[in-house]
Coordinates of C-alpha atoms in Angstrom, one line a residue:
M1 CA 78.9 101.0 7.9
N2 CA 78.8 99.0 11.3
K3 CA 75.5 97.7 12.2
R4 CA 74.7 97.9 16.0
I5 CA 73.6 94.5 17.5
L6 CA 72.1 93.8 20.9
S7 CA 74.5 90.9 22.0
I8 CA 73.5 88.6 25.3
I9 CA 76.3 86.8 27.0
V10 CA 75.4 84.2 29.9
V11 CA 78.0 84.9 32.7
F12 CA 78.2 81.7 35.2
L13 CA 80.5 81.3 38.0
I14 CA 82.9 80.1 35.1
L15 CA 85.2 82.9 33.7
L16 CA 85.0 84.1 30.4
F17 CA 87.5 86.4 27.9
I18 CA 85.4 88.5 25.7
F19 CA 87.8 89.7 23.2
G20 CA 87.7 91.9 20.1
C21 CA 89.0 90.7 16.6
V22 CA 89.0 94.6 15.7
P23 CA 92.4 96.2 15.4
K24 CA 91.1 99.2 17.3
P25 CA 87.9 100.4 18.7
P26 CA 86.5 103.9 17.6
K27 CA 88.0 106.7 19.1
Q28 CA 84.4 108.3 20.1
P29 CA 82.3 105.5 21.1
P30 CA 78.7 105.7 21.0
S31 CA 76.3 105.8 23.9
Q32 CA 76.4 102.0 25.6
N33 CA 73.6 100.0 27.5
V34 CA 74.6 97.4 30.0
T35 CA 71.6 95.4 31.0
I36 CA 72.1 93.0 34.0
Q37 CA 69.3 90.4 34.6
P38 CA 69.4 87.6 36.9
L39 CA 68.2 84.2 35.8
P40 CA 66.6 81.3 37.1
P41 CA 69.3 77.9 37.2
Q42 CA 69.7 76.4 33.8
P43 CA 72.2 73.9 32.4
Q44 CA 75.5 75.5 31.7
Q45 CA 76.0 76.4 28.0
N46 CA 79.0 75.8 25.9
I47 CA 79.8 79.4 24.5
S48 CA 83.4 78.4 23.8
Q49 CA 84.5 80.4 20.4
Q50 CA 81.0 81.8 19.9
P51 CA 80.8 84.9 17.7
I52 CA 79.0 87.9 19.1
N53 CA 79.6 91.5 18.9
P54 CA 82.0 93.7 21.1
Q55 CA 81.4 96.4 23.5
Q56 CA 82.8 99.9 23.3
P57 CA 84.3 101.2 26.5
I58 CA 82.2 102.0 29.5
Q59 CA 82.5 103.8 32.7
P60 CA 85.3 102.0 35.0
Q61 CA 83.9 101.2 38.5
Q62 CA 86.1 103.3 41.0
N63 CA 89.1 101.6 42.0
T64 CA 89.3 100.8 45.6
S65 CA 92.9 102.0 45.5
N66 CA 91.5 105.7 44.9
P67 CA 92.0 108.1 47.6
P68 CA 91.8 106.8 51.4
D69 CA 89.1 109.2 52.5
E70 CA 86.7 107.1 50.7
K71 CA 85.0 104.3 51.8
P72 CA 86.0 100.8 50.6
P73 CA 83.3 98.7 48.9
K74 CA 80.5 97.8 51.0
Q75 CA 79.6 94.1 52.0
P76 CA 78.0 92.7 49.0
P77 CA 74.4 92.7 48.3
S78 CA 72.0 90.1 48.5
Q79 CA 70.7 88.1 45.3
Q80 CA 68.4 90.4 43.5
N81 CA 65.6 88.6 41.7
N82 CA 63.3 89.3 38.8
T83 CA 65.2 92.9 38.8
W84 CA 66.8 94.9 35.5
I85 CA 69.5 97.3 36.2
Q86 CA 70.5 99.6 33.4
D87 CA 73.4 101.7 33.1
N88 CA 73.9 104.3 30.0
V89 CA 77.2 105.9 30.0
T90 CA 80.2 107.1 27.4
I91 CA 83.7 107.6 28.1
P92 CA 86.4 108.1 25.9
E93 CA 89.2 105.4 25.6
E94 CA 91.9 107.5 26.7
Q95 CA 89.9 108.3 30.1
L96 CA 90.5 104.7 31.1
T97 CA 93.3 104.0 33.7
K98 CA 96.9 103.6 32.1
R99 CA 99.0 101.1 33.9
E100 CA 102.7 102.4 34.6
N101 CA 103.5 98.4 34.8
E102 CA 102.1 95.4 33.5
I103 CA 101.7 93.1 36.5
I104 CA 104.3 90.1 37.0
I105 CA 102.4 86.9 37.3
G106 CA 104.7 84.3 39.0
V107 CA 104.4 81.1 41.0
E108 CA 105.3 79.4 44.3
Y109 CA 107.1 77.4 45.7
A110 CA 109.3 76.3 43.1
F111 CA 111.7 73.2 43.2
P112 CA 114.0 71.8 40.6
G113 CA 112.4 70.1 37.6
T114 CA 109.5 72.3 36.7
A115 CA 110.9 75.2 35.1
S116 CA 110.7 73.9 31.4
A117 CA 107.0 73.0 32.1
F118 CA 106.2 76.5 33.3
K119 CA 107.8 78.1 30.1
E120 CA 104.9 77.0 28.3
T121 CA 102.6 79.5 30.0
G122 CA 104.5 82.1 29.4
I123 CA 104.7 83.7 33.1
T124 CA 108.0 85.2 34.0
G125 CA 107.6 85.2 37.9
V126 CA 108.7 82.6 40.5
K127 CA 109.7 82.3 43.9
F128 CA 111.7 79.5 45.2
Y129 CA 111.0 77.4 48.3
P130 CA 112.6 79.7 50.9
E131 CA 113.6 76.7 53.5
G132 CA 115.4 75.0 50.7
Y133 CA 117.1 77.4 48.8
T134 CA 117.3 80.9 50.5
R135 CA 118.0 80.2 54.1
W136 CA 121.1 81.4 55.5
G137 CA 121.5 78.3 58.1
N138 CA 121.4 75.8 55.0
M139 CA 123.8 78.1 52.7
Q140 CA 126.2 78.6 55.4
K141 CA 126.8 76.0 58.0
S142 CA 129.0 77.9 60.4
A143 CA 130.4 81.3 60.8
D144 CA 133.9 79.8 59.4
S145 CA 132.4 77.9 56.6
E146 CA 132.1 79.0 52.9
I147 CA 128.9 80.3 51.5
D148 CA 127.3 77.3 49.5
F149 CA 125.7 78.6 46.3
S150 CA 125.4 75.5 44.4
Q151 CA 121.7 74.6 45.1
L152 CA 120.6 78.3 44.7
D153 CA 122.7 78.5 41.6
K154 CA 120.9 75.2 40.1
M155 CA 117.8 77.0 40.5
V156 CA 118.6 80.4 39.2
K157 CA 119.9 78.7 35.8
E158 CA 117.0 76.5 35.5
Y159 CA 114.5 79.1 35.9
Q160 CA 116.0 81.9 34.0
G161 CA 116.9 79.6 31.3
N162 CA 113.2 78.9 30.4
G163 CA 112.2 82.5 30.8
M164 CA 111.4 83.0 34.5
T165 CA 113.6 86.1 35.2
N166 CA 111.4 87.9 37.5
I167 CA 112.6 86.1 40.5
V168 CA 111.7 86.6 44.2
M169 CA 114.2 85.8 46.9
G170 CA 112.5 85.1 49.9
M171 CA 115.4 85.4 52.3
R172 CA 115.4 83.4 55.7
H173 CA 118.0 84.6 57.8
D174 CA 117.4 81.9 60.4
S175 CA 120.3 79.4 61.3
D176 CA 120.8 76.9 64.0
W177 CA 124.3 78.5 64.6
A178 CA 123.7 82.5 64.4
S179 CA 120.1 83.0 65.7
I180 CA 119.2 84.4 68.8
E181 CA 116.6 81.6 69.4
S182 CA 115.6 79.5 66.0
S183 CA 115.9 75.8 64.7
M184 CA 114.3 74.3 61.6
F185 CA 111.5 73.5 63.9
V186 CA 111.0 76.2 66.4
I187 CA 111.5 79.9 65.6
K188 CA 111.3 82.4 68.7
N189 CA 113.9 84.8 67.3
P190 CA 115.6 84.1 64.0
L191 CA 117.5 87.3 64.1
P192 CA 121.3 86.8 64.1
K193 CA 122.9 87.5 67.6
Q194 CA 125.1 90.4 67.8
E195 CA 128.2 88.7 67.5
Y196 CA 127.1 87.4 64.2
L197 CA 125.8 90.5 62.1
D198 CA 128.9 90.9 60.3
E199 CA 128.8 87.3 59.0
Y200 CA 125.0 88.0 58.0
E201 CA 126.0 91.1 56.0
V202 CA 128.7 89.2 54.2
W203 CA 126.2 86.6 53.3
F204 CA 123.4 88.6 52.0
K205 CA 125.6 91.2 50.3
S206 CA 127.1 88.2 48.7
V207 CA 123.9 86.8 47.3
V208 CA 122.5 90.1 46.0
E209 CA 126.1 90.7 44.2
R210 CA 126.2 87.1 42.8
Y211 CA 122.8 87.8 41.2
D212 CA 123.0 91.4 40.0
Y213 CA 124.0 90.8 36.6
D214 CA 126.9 93.7 36.9
G215 CA 129.7 91.6 35.6
I216 CA 131.5 91.2 39.0
N217 CA 131.4 88.1 41.0
D218 CA 128.4 87.2 39.0
M219 CA 127.0 83.7 39.1
P220 CA 128.3 82.1 35.7
G221 CA 125.6 82.1 33.1
L222 CA 123.3 84.6 34.8
L223 CA 121.0 85.7 32.2
A224 CA 119.5 88.6 34.1
P225 CA 119.5 90.4 37.4
I226 CA 117.4 89.4 40.2
K227 CA 115.9 92.6 42.0
Y228 CA 113.3 91.3 44.4
Y229 CA 114.4 90.3 47.9
E230 CA 112.2 89.9 51.0
I231 CA 113.7 90.5 54.5
G232 CA 112.1 87.5 56.0
V233 CA 109.2 85.7 54.4
E234 CA 106.5 86.4 56.6
F235 CA 105.5 88.9 59.2
S236 CA 103.9 86.5 61.8
S237 CA 105.1 83.5 63.5
Y238 CA 108.0 83.1 60.8
E239 CA 109.3 86.7 62.3
P240 CA 108.0 86.5 66.0
E241 CA 110.7 88.8 67.3
P242 CA 109.6 92.1 68.8
V243 CA 108.9 94.8 66.0
D244 CA 111.7 97.4 66.9
E245 CA 114.5 94.6 66.8
Y246 CA 113.1 93.3 63.4
I247 CA 112.8 97.1 62.1
A248 CA 116.7 97.9 63.0
F249 CA 117.5 94.7 60.9
L250 CA 115.6 95.5 58.0
K251 CA 117.3 99.0 58.1
K252 CA 120.7 96.8 58.1
A253 CA 119.4 94.4 55.2
Y254 CA 118.4 97.5 53.4
K255 CA 121.5 99.1 53.4
T256 CA 123.3 96.1 52.8
A257 CA 121.9 95.2 49.7
H258 CA 121.5 98.7 48.2
E259 CA 125.5 98.8 48.7
A260 CA 126.1 95.7 46.4
Y261 CA 123.3 96.7 44.0
P262 CA 121.4 100.0 43.6
D263 CA 118.7 98.7 41.6
V264 CA 117.7 95.9 44.2
V265 CA 114.0 96.0 45.4
I266 CA 113.7 95.3 49.0
A267 CA 110.4 94.1 50.7
H268 CA 109.8 93.8 54.4
A269 CA 108.5 90.7 55.7
A270 CA 105.0 90.4 54.2
F271 CA 101.8 91.5 56.1
L272 CA 99.2 88.7 56.9
T273 CA 95.7 90.1 57.5
T274 CA 93.8 87.1 56.8
T275 CA 90.2 87.6 58.7
A276 CA 90.9 91.3 59.2
F277 CA 88.7 92.3 56.6
K278 CA 85.9 90.0 56.9
E279 CA 83.3 92.6 58.0
H280 CA 84.8 95.0 55.1
P281 CA 86.3 97.7 57.5
Y282 CA 87.2 101.3 56.4
K283 CA 89.0 104.4 57.6
G284 CA 88.3 104.7 61.2
T285 CA 87.5 101.1 61.9
Y286 CA 90.7 99.3 61.0
E287 CA 91.6 99.3 64.7
N288 CA 88.9 97.1 65.7
A289 CA 88.9 95.1 62.5
F290 CA 92.6 93.9 63.2
N291 CA 91.9 94.0 67.0
G292 CA 89.3 91.0 65.9
M293 CA 91.9 89.0 64.0
E294 CA 91.9 85.2 65.2
P295 CA 94.9 84.8 67.6
R296 CA 96.3 81.7 65.8
I297 CA 97.0 84.2 63.0
K298 CA 98.1 87.5 64.8
E299 CA 101.4 87.0 65.7
H300 CA 101.9 91.0 65.4
D301 CA 99.0 93.3 65.6
L302 CA 98.5 96.6 63.6
N303 CA 100.5 98.6 65.8
D304 CA 103.6 96.3 64.7
M305 CA 102.7 96.9 61.0
R306 CA 102.2 100.5 61.3
K307 CA 105.6 100.7 63.1
I308 CA 107.0 99.1 59.8
L309 CA 105.1 101.5 57.6
D310 CA 106.4 104.4 59.6
N311 CA 110.1 103.4 58.4
P312 CA 109.4 103.6 54.5
G313 CA 113.3 104.2 54.2
A314 CA 113.8 100.7 54.9
F315 CA 112.0 99.1 52.2
D316 CA 111.2 99.8 48.5
V317 CA 107.7 98.0 48.2
L318 CA 105.1 97.1 50.3
N319 CA 104.7 93.6 50.6
V320 CA 101.5 91.7 51.5
H321 CA 100.2 88.0 51.6
S322 CA 96.7 86.9 50.0
L323 CA 95.7 83.8 51.9
A324 CA 91.6 84.4 51.8
D325 CA 89.6 84.9 48.7
P326 CA 90.6 87.0 46.0
Y327 CA 88.9 90.2 46.8
E328 CA 90.5 90.7 50.2
I329 CA 93.3 92.2 47.8
E330 CA 90.9 95.4 47.1
E331 CA 90.8 95.7 50.8
I332 CA 94.1 95.3 51.5
V333 CA 95.1 97.8 49.1
S334 CA 92.4 100.3 50.3
W335 CA 93.8 100.1 53.8
L336 CA 97.6 100.6 52.6
N337 CA 96.8 103.3 50.6
Y338 CA 95.1 104.8 53.9
E339 CA 98.1 104.2 55.8
M340 CA 100.5 105.9 53.3
S341 CA 98.4 108.9 52.8
K342 CA 98.7 109.4 56.5
R343 CA 102.4 109.2 56.3
S344 CA 102.6 111.3 52.9
Y345 CA 104.4 108.5 50.7
K346 CA 103.4 106.3 48.1
K347 CA 105.1 103.0 47.2
K348 CA 104.0 99.9 44.8
I349 CA 102.6 96.9 46.6
I350 CA 103.6 93.2 45.8
V351 CA 101.8 90.0 46.8
S352 CA 104.7 87.7 47.5
D353 CA 102.5 84.6 48.7
T354 CA 99.1 83.7 48.0
A355 CA 96.9 80.6 48.7
I356 CA 93.8 78.9 47.0
T357 CA 90.7 80.3 49.0
P358 CA 90.7 77.8 51.4
F359 CA 87.0 77.9 53.0
I360 CA 88.5 76.6 56.1
G361 CA 92.3 77.1 57.4
W362 CA 94.5 76.8 60.4
G363 CA 92.7 73.9 61.8
A364 CA 90.9 70.6 60.9
A365 CA 88.4 71.0 58.2
N366 CA 86.8 67.6 57.8
K367 CA 84.6 67.7 61.1
C368 CA 82.0 70.5 62.4
T369 CA 82.3 69.5 66.0
G370 CA 85.0 69.2 68.7
S371 CA 88.2 71.0 68.7
P372 CA 90.3 72.2 67.4
L373 CA 88.3 73.5 64.6
G374 CA 89.5 75.4 61.6
L375 CA 88.7 79.1 61.0
I376 CA 86.1 79.8 58.6
V377 CA 87.0 81.7 55.4
L378 CA 84.9 84.0 53.2
P379 CA 82.9 83.3 51.1
A380 CA 82.1 80.4 53.7
T381 CA 80.3 81.1 57.0
E382 CA 80.0 79.2 60.3
Q383 CA 76.4 77.9 58.9
D384 CA 78.7 76.1 56.3
R385 CA 80.8 74.2 58.5
C386 CA 79.0 70.9 58.2
R387 CA 78.5 71.0 54.8
L388 CA 82.3 71.8 54.3
A389 CA 82.9 69.0 56.7
D390 CA 81.3 66.4 54.1
Y391 CA 83.3 67.9 51.3
F392 CA 86.6 67.9 52.6
Q393 CA 86.3 64.4 53.7
K394 CA 85.4 63.4 50.2
L395 CA 88.6 65.3 49.3
I396 CA 90.8 63.3 51.7
D397 CA 88.8 60.0 50.7
N398 CA 90.0 60.9 47.0
D399 CA 86.6 61.2 45.3
E400 CA 87.5 61.8 42.0
E401 CA 84.5 63.7 41.1
T402 CA 85.1 66.1 44.0
I403 CA 88.7 66.5 43.2
S404 CA 88.1 67.2 39.7
W405 CA 85.3 70.0 40.4
L406 CA 88.3 71.4 43.0
H407 CA 90.6 71.5 40.1
G408 CA 88.3 73.7 38.1
F409 CA 87.5 75.9 41.0
I410 CA 91.5 76.2 41.7
A411 CA 91.6 77.4 38.1
E412 CA 89.1 79.9 38.5
D413 CA 90.6 81.3 41.9
V414 CA 94.1 81.7 40.7
V415 CA 93.0 83.8 37.5
K416 CA 90.3 85.8 39.5
R417 CA 93.3 86.6 42.1
V418 CA 95.5 87.9 39.2
V419 CA 93.0 90.0 37.8
V420 CA 91.8 91.5 40.8
A421 CA 95.5 92.4 41.7
A422 CA 96.1 93.9 38.3
S423 CA 92.9 96.1 38.6
Q424 CA 94.3 97.3 42.0
D425 CA 97.9 98.1 40.3
I426 CA 99.7 95.5 42.2
V427 CA 103.1 94.9 40.2
L428 CA 104.1 91.3 41.1
I429 CA 101.9 88.3 42.3
D430 CA 103.4 84.8 43.1
T431 CA 100.2 82.2 42.6
A432 CA 99.8 79.1 44.3
F433 CA 100.9 76.4 44.2
T434 CA 103.5 74.3 42.2
E435 CA 102.4 71.2 43.7
D436 CA 99.9 69.6 46.2
I437 CA 101.2 70.0 49.9
E438 CA 100.6 66.2 50.9
I439 CA 101.3 66.7 54.6
L440 CA 98.0 69.0 54.8
K441 CA 95.7 66.4 53.3
K442 CA 94.7 63.2 55.4
L443 CA 97.5 63.6 58.1
L444 CA 96.6 67.1 59.3
S445 CA 92.8 67.0 58.5
A446 CA 92.8 69.3 55.4
G447 CA 94.4 71.8 57.9
A448 CA 94.9 74.2 55.0
G449 CA 91.3 73.7 53.3
N450 CA 91.8 73.5 49.5
S451 CA 95.2 74.7 49.5
A452 CA 96.6 71.2 50.0
W453 CA 95.3 70.2 46.9
G454 CA 96.3 73.3 45.0
G455 CA 99.1 71.9 42.9
I456 CA 99.4 73.3 39.4
F457 CA 101.3 70.3 38.4
Q458 CA 100.9 66.5 39.6
V459 CA 104.7 65.2 40.1
D460 CA 106.9 62.7 41.3
I461 CA 109.5 63.7 43.6
N462 CA 113.4 62.1 43.7
P463 CA 113.9 62.1 47.8
F464 CA 117.6 62.7 47.4
T465 CA 117.8 65.4 44.8
Q466 CA 114.2 67.0 45.3
E467 CA 114.0 66.9 41.4
R468 CA 110.4 67.0 40.1
I469 CA 109.4 65.1 37.3
V470 CA 106.0 66.6 35.9
K471 CA 103.4 63.8 35.4
N472 CA 100.3 66.0 34.8
K473 CA 99.2 69.3 34.2
R474 CA 96.4 70.6 35.9
P475 CA 93.6 73.1 34.8
S476 CA 95.4 76.0 36.7
F477 CA 98.2 75.4 34.3
Y478 CA 96.3 75.8 31.4
A479 CA 94.1 79.1 33.0
L480 CA 97.1 80.5 33.5
K481 CA 98.6 80.1 30.1
Q482 CA 95.2 81.4 28.6
L483 CA 95.4 84.4 30.9
Q484 CA 99.0 85.3 30.2
G485 CA 98.5 84.9 26.4
H486 CA 95.5 87.4 26.7
I487 CA 96.6 89.9 28.9
K488 CA 100.5 90.1 28.1
D489 CA 101.5 94.0 27.2
Y490 CA 98.1 95.2 28.4
D491 CA 98.1 99.3 28.7
T492 CA 94.8 99.4 30.5
L493 CA 92.9 97.4 32.9
D494 CA 89.9 98.5 35.0
R495 CA 86.7 97.0 36.7
I496 CA 83.4 98.1 34.8
D497 CA 80.6 99.2 36.7
T498 CA 77.7 97.1 35.6
G499 CA 75.4 98.5 38.3
D500 CA 75.4 94.8 40.0
D501 CA 77.9 93.8 42.2
E502 CA 77.9 90.3 41.9
V503 CA 78.9 90.7 38.0
R504 CA 82.8 91.0 37.8
L505 CA 83.5 92.7 34.5
Y506 CA 86.9 93.9 33.7
K507 CA 88.1 95.6 30.5
L508 CA 91.8 95.8 29.4
T509 CA 93.5 97.1 26.0
A510 CA 96.3 95.1 24.7
N511 CA 98.2 96.0 21.8
S512 CA 95.5 98.3 20.7
K513 CA 92.6 95.4 21.1
P514 CA 90.2 95.5 23.9
L515 CA 89.3 92.4 26.2
W516 CA 86.7 91.9 28.6
I517 CA 86.9 89.2 31.4
A518 CA 83.8 88.4 33.1
W519 CA 82.6 86.4 35.9
V520 CA 79.4 86.0 38.7
E521 CA 80.4 86.3 42.1
N522 CA 77.4 85.9 44.7
Y523 CA 80.2 86.0 47.6
K524 CA 78.4 82.6 48.9
L525 CA 80.0 79.4 49.5
I526 CA 79.3 77.2 46.2
L527 CA 80.2 73.4 46.5
P528 CA 80.0 70.8 43.9
W529 CA 76.6 69.7 44.3
D530 CA 75.2 73.4 44.6
E531 CA 73.7 75.3 41.7
I532 CA 75.6 77.3 39.6
P533 CA 75.0 81.0 39.6
Q534 CA 74.5 82.7 36.7
K535 CA 73.3 86.2 34.8
T536 CA 72.9 87.5 31.4
I537 CA 74.8 90.4 30.3
S538 CA 73.3 92.4 27.4
L539 CA 75.6 94.6 25.2
N540 CA 74.7 97.0 22.9
V541 CA 77.8 96.8 20.5
Q542 CA 79.5 97.0 17.3
N543 CA 81.9 94.7 15.3
E544 CA 82.8 91.0 16.1
L545 CA 83.8 89.4 19.1
I546 CA 84.6 85.9 20.4
V547 CA 83.6 84.7 24.0
E548 CA 85.8 82.2 25.1
K549 CA 85.6 80.2 28.4
L550 CA 88.3 79.7 31.1
I551 CA 89.9 75.9 31.0
T552 CA 88.8 74.6 34.1
E553 CA 88.2 70.9 33.3
D554 CA 90.8 68.1 33.8
G555 CA 92.1 67.1 30.1
K556 CA 91.5 70.3 28.4
T557 CA 94.2 72.3 27.1

């Protein structure tokens, strides 16, 4: 007979995995008590592999992807001190949300040389660097030239050969010779001129056909079909042409691809909505929210995005980019569900590009006066700008302690983004980045914020072949491996309502075993010298559990 024990877990900003050692939880779980108690600051505890006792299923928090007439999550509450919140619920296991598809975890942007290292993580998704491998102008130098598949073939063989078969092809249709007005450095209208539309069709159909795994004109050695294709990589300054012209082109590309491969999955150029959701808009306020987007981001407005959404026959999945904090994914999904319901259709969503939560982006981060200054991105606020300037200057100066702290933050950020996306039924997410973006560090004053240091690997680069040699695997590599190992083949994944919005608790089942993933999120900027928020979760549970801390330290595997 199992003994019920009250177990206490201290949850920090650090993310925890809590997984069951029993083969299957009881079919009729007893009533559960979940108590959240804010604690005063105290030293971080090492609770890796600490035996405790498991929690039975409790009420999942209402998913933000629920019907669009419901208001999305409100703004995060302020810190509640010295307050106990208790929730007593019982819910059968079968009432938890059954997922139709396990989320595909990928990485971007990939170059030659890193696939064998990624194999260790077990992730199956990847997106190649579009400018290098899927740009029309690079694959075909003129209308009379043969299509050169050599570099793309090399990438496909390397990554498929290491188990990364869910490849996203970010198709860049610009070229120096065929585009209306475009070059490698300035893009004003990347669409093909009217006289070159037939050549574009031949190129795109040839690419889709070569990698569809049907035995006809396939790449020699192809191991699996490539299904995911983006028609343009981002609906932003990468696609600045008038929206009506883009939609006509998208329809043509969709038809061309499906003629070559009926099961192909076409995505429109990804919507970029960073800063639109900073005030947590909901139904009836989206227009004002999008109108308030920063001009340096808003190449296309909400009306342009809605015109694309008005044409569901031109794409198979909705496509977005997540370049702010992980929680914007919840609000993006809520918005897209609202838009789809207004048009009476439902499509799946992919996140084809991500970034590390930058704190600051699109401008200088290492100063707090003068201009141009970068845009503040949640959880940072304008009041944090000078603190951030000090922080980013330390990064630019290669301060070892600050860089080590950031590597840990990146590991957490990547895992949080995947977990949040999975809870929102996102079917694919490409995590950032395979390597640091050196030009964005000192030269451009940390102009992309933390993302410049976001590399999963430290690499050496052969300037002639672009081959990467992996010198070091950072904490985000091992964190992805850790996450993939725990959630592979999961059946359900839901956020659990603890009564405290600052506690992020997710429950999933994988191979009939329960797993909980937990962290504290106080929705405030935390820098290396700040105190780490922490709370205690008290679980009234049965049987044994293991608590495992996410890998966030350099040198830990």
